[in-house]
Coordinates of C-alpha atoms and ligand atoms in Angstrom, one line a residue:
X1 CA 54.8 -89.1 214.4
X2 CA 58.0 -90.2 212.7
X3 CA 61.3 -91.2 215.0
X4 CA 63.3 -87.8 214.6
X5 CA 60.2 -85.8 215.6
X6 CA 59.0 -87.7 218.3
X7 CA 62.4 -87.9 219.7
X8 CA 62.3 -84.0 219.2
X9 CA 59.6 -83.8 221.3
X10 CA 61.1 -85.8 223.9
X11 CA 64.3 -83.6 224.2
X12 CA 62.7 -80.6 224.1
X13 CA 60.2 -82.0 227.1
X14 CA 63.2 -83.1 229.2
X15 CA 64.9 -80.1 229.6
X16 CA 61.8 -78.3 230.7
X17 CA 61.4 -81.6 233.0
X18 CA 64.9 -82.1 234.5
X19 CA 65.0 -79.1 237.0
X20 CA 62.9 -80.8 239.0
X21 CA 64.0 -84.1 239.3
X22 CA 65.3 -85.7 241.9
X23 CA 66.9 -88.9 242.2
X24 CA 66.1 -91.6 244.4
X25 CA 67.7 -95.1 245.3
X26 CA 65.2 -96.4 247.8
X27 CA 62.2 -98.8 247.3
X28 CA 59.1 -97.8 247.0
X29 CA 56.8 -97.0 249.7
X30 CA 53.7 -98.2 248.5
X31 CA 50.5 -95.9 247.5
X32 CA 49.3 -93.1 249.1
X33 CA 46.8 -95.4 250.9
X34 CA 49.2 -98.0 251.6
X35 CA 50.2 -96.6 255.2
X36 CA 46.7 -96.0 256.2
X37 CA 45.1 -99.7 255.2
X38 CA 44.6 -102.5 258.4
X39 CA 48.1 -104.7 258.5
X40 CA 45.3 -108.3 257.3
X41 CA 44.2 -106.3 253.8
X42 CA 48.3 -105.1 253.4
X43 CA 48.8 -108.7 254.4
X44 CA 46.8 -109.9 251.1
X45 CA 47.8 -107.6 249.0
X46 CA 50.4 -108.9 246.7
X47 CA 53.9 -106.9 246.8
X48 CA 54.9 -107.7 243.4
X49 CA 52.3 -108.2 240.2
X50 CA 53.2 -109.2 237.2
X51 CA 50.8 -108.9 234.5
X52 CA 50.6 -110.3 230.7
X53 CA 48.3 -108.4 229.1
X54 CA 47.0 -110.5 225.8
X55 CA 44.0 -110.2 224.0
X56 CA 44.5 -107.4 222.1
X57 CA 44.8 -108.1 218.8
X58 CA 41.3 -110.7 219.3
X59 CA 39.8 -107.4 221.0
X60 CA 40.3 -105.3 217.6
X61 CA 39.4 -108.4 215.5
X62 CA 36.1 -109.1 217.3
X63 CA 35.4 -105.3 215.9
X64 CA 36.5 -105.6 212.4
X65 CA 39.3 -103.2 213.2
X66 CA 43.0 -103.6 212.8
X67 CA 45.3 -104.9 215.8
X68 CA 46.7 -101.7 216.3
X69 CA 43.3 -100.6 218.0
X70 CA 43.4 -103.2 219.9
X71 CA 46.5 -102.4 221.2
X72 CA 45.6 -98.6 221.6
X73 CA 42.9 -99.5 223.7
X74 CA 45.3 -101.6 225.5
X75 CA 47.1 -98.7 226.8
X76 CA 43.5 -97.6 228.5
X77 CA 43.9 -100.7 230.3
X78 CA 47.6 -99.7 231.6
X79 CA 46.4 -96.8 232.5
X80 CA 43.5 -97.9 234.4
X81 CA 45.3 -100.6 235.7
X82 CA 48.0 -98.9 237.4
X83 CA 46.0 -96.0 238.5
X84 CA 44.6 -98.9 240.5
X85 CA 47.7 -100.6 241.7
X86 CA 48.7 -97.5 243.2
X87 CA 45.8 -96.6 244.4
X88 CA 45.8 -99.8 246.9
X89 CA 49.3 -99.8 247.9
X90 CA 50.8 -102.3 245.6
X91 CA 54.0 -101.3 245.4
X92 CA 55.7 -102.9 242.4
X93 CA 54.0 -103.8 239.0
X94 CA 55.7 -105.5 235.8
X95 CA 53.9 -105.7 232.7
X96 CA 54.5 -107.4 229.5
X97 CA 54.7 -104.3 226.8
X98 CA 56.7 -106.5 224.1
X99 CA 58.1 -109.8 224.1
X100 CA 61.5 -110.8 222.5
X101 CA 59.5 -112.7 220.2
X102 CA 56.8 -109.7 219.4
X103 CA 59.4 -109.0 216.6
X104 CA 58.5 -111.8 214.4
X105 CA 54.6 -109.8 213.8
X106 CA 54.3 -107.6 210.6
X107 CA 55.9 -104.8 210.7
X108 CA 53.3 -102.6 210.4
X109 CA 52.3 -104.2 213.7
X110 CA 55.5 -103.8 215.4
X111 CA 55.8 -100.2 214.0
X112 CA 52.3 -99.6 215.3
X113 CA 53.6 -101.0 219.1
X114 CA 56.5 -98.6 219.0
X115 CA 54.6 -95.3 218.2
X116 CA 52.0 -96.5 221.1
X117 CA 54.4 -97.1 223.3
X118 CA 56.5 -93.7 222.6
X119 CA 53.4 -91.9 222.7
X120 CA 52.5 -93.4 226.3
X121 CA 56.0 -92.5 227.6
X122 CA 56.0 -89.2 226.9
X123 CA 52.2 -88.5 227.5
X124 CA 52.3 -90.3 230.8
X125 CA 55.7 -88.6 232.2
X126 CA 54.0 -86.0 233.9
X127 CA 51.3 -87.6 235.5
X128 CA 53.3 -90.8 236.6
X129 CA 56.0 -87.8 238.3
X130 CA 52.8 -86.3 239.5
X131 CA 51.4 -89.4 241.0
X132 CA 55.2 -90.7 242.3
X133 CA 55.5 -93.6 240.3
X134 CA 58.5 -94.2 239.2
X135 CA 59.0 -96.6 235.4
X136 CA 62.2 -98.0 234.2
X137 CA 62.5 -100.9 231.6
X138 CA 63.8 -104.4 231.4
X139 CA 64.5 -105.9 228.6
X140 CA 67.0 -105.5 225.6
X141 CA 67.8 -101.6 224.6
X142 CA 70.1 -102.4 221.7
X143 CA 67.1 -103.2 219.2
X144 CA 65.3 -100.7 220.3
X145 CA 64.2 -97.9 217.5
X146 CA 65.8 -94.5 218.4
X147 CA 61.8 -93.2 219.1
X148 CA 61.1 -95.9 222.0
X149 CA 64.4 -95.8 223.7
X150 CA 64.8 -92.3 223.9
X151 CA 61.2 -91.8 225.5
X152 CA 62.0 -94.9 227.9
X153 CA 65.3 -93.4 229.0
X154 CA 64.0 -89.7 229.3
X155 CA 61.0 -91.5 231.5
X156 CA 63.1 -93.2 233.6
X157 CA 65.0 -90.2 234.5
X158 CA 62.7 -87.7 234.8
X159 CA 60.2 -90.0 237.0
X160 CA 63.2 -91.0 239.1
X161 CA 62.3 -89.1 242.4
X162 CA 58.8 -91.4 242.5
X163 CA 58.6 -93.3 245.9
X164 CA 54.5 -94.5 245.7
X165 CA 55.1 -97.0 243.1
X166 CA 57.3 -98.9 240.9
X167 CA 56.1 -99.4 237.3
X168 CA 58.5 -101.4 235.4
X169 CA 57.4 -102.5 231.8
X170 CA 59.0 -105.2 230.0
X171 CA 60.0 -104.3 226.2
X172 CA 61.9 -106.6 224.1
X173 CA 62.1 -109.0 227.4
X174 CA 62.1 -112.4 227.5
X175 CA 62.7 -114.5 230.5
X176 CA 65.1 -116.7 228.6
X177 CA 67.5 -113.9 227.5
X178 CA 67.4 -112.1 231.2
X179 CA 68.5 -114.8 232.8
X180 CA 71.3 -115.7 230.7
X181 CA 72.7 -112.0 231.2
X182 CA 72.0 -112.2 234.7
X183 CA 74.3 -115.2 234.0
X184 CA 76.7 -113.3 231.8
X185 CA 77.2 -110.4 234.8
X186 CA 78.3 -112.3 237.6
X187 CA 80.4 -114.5 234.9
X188 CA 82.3 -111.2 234.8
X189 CA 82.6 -110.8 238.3
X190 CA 84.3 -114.4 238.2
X191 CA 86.6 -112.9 235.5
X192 CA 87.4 -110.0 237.6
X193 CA 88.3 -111.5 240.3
X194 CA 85.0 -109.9 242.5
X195 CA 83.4 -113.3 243.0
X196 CA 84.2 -116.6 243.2
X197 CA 82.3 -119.2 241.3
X198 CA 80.8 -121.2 244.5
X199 CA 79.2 -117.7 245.4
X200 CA 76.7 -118.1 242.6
X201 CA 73.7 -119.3 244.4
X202 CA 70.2 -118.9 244.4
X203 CA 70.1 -115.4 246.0
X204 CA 72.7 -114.0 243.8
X205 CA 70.9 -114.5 241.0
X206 CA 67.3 -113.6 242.0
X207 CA 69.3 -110.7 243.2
X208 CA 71.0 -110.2 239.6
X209 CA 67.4 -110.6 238.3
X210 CA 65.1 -108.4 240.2
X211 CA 67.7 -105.7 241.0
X212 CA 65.3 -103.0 242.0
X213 CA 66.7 -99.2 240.5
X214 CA 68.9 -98.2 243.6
X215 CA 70.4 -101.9 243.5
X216 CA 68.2 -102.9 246.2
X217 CA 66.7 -106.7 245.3
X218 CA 62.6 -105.9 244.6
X219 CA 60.6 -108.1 246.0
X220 CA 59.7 -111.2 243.4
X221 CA 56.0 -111.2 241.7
X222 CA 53.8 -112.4 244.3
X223 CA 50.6 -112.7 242.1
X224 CA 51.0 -113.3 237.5
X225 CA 47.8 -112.5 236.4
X226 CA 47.5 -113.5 232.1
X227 CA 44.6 -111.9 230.3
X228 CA 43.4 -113.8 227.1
X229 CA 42.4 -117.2 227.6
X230 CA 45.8 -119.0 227.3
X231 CA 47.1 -120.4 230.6
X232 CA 50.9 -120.2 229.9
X233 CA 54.2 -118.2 231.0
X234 CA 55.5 -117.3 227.4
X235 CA 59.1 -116.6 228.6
X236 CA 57.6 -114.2 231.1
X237 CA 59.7 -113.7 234.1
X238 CA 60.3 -117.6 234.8
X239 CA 62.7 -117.4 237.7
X240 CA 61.6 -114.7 239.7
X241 CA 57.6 -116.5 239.5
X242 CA 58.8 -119.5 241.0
X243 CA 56.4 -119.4 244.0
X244 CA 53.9 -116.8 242.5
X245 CA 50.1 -117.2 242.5
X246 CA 48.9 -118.1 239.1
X247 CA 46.2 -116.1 238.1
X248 CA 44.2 -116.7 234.3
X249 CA 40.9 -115.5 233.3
X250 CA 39.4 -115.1 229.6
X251 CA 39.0 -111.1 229.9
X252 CA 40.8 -109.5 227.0
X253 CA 43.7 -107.2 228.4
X254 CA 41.4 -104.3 226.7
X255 CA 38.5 -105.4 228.3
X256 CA 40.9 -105.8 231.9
X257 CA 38.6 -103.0 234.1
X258 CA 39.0 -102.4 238.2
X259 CA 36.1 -105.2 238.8
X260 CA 38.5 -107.9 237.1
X261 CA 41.7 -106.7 238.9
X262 CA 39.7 -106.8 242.1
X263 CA 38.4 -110.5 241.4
X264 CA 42.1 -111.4 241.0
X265 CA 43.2 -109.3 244.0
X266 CA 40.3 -111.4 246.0
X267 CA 41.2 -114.7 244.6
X268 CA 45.0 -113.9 245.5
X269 CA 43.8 -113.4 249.5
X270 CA 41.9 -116.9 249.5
X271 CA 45.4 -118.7 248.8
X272 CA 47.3 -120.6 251.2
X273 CA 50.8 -119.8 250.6
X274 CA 53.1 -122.6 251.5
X275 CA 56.2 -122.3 249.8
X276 CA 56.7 -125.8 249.1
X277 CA 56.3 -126.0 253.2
Ligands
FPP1 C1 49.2 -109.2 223.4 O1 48.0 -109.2 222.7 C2 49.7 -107.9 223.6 C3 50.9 -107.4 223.1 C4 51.8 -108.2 222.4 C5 51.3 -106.0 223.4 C6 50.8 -105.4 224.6 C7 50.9 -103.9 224.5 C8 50.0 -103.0 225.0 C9 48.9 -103.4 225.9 C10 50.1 -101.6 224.6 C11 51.4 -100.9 225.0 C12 51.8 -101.2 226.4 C13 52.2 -100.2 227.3 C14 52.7 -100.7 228.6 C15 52.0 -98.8 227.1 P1 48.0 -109.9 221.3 O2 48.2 -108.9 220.2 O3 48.9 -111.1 221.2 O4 46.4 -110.4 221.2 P2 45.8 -111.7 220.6 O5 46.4 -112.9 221.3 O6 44.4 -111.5 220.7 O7 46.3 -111.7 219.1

């Protein structure tokens, strides 16, 4: 599907869309089990996960097909994945769609991740409304192709009501560049005479950071899981994981089913959490 058509599409699926929408600036509540579960299992159950999914492109290779497929059968994994998350109650999910640096792959790649993730935010829309799972982005939007940005902005608005969960994926993000506009906004407050300089502390900034959609602070990732064999953060929400469980395992994301979720999930409610303490 080219750009013009796809945002075509889009448009014409809004305005069909918008009547319904409502808009909401609470956080949310958690899965329609979330309520019903014993306080001990809502106890372990992280509030926040964070999630890079890699393996993709090995996935495709180990089948002598091109990375895209990987990638496309990525997207089975998102959608198993958060079907999941909500399903238990967690209430806030972030995964790693495209890094800052993803733009340095071919651009038949990078072409490829753009159509797959257009396609997913438009095809999704109606069930993520449906289930009350509300998406926005973080990230960059002014490199964004016109396809991409217009799906993620007509998503975001039209699944704006949802109070179950909150998906937010991370396109063109990097950890790097968030913080340093995190930094950039409250410099401007300074300049405008809103705040003064000694007011910049550690809260402000987590706050600046993980500013959930109705300007309520989200809770930071409690649990990162990383798919793919490598154990590092790759720029991937370094602040706001200060004190979050580390979880790595050699699964490919595409391979990532509700057995290896569960295993990290169980793993997760074994740790002592001290906090430095
Ligand atoms: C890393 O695998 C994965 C990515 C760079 C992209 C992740 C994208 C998706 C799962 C699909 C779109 C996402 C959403 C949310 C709809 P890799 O390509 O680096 O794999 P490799 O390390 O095996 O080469």
């Amino acid at each position: 599907m080219s750009e013009e058509s796809l945002a075509a599409t889009t448009e014409a699926t809004v305005l069909a869309e918008q009547a319904t929408t409502t808009v909401s600036a609470s956080l949310p509540a958690g899965g329609e089990h979330a309520a019903a579960a014993p306080a001990e299992s809502q106890a372990a159950l992280p509030r926040h996960i964070a999630i890079i999914m890699d393996g993709n492109g090995r996935w495709a290779a180990a089948r002598q097909e091109p990375r895209w497929a990987g990638h496309r059968a990525g997207i089975a994994a998102v959608r198993r994945t958060v079907e999941e998350t909500r399903r238990l109650g967690v209430p806030v999910v972030t995964l790693y769609a495209f890094s800052t640096e993803n733009w340095k792959r071919s651009s038949v790649e990078v072409s490829a991740l753009w159509e797959l993730l257009s396609r997913f935010l438009v095809c999704e829309r109606a069930e993520l409304r449906e289930k009350g799972i509300r998406l926005v982005g973080i990230g960059r939007r002014d490199r964004l192709p016109l396809g991409p940005r217009t799906a993620l902005e007509l998503t975001e608005r039209l699944t704006s009501g949802g109070r179950d969960m909150l998906l937010r994926l991370a396109i063109d993000y990097g950890s790097q560049w968030a913080i340093a506009e995190a930094a950039r906004r409250l410099a401007r407050q300074v300049a405008a005479g809103k705040l003064s300089a000694d007011e910049i502390d550690e809260a402000r900034l987590s706050a600046a950071l993980l500013n959930g959609p109705g300007e309520e602070p989200l809770p930071a990732p409690d649990l990162l899981i990383r798919t793919g064999g490598e154990t590092r953060l790759s720029n991937f929400m370094l602040w706001e994981c200060a004190y979050a469980e580390l979880w790595f395992t050699p699964t490919l994301w595409p391979d990532f089913e509700r057995a290896t979720l569960a295993e990290a999930l169980a793993d997760f409610a074994r740790r002592k959490r001290r906090y430095g303490a």
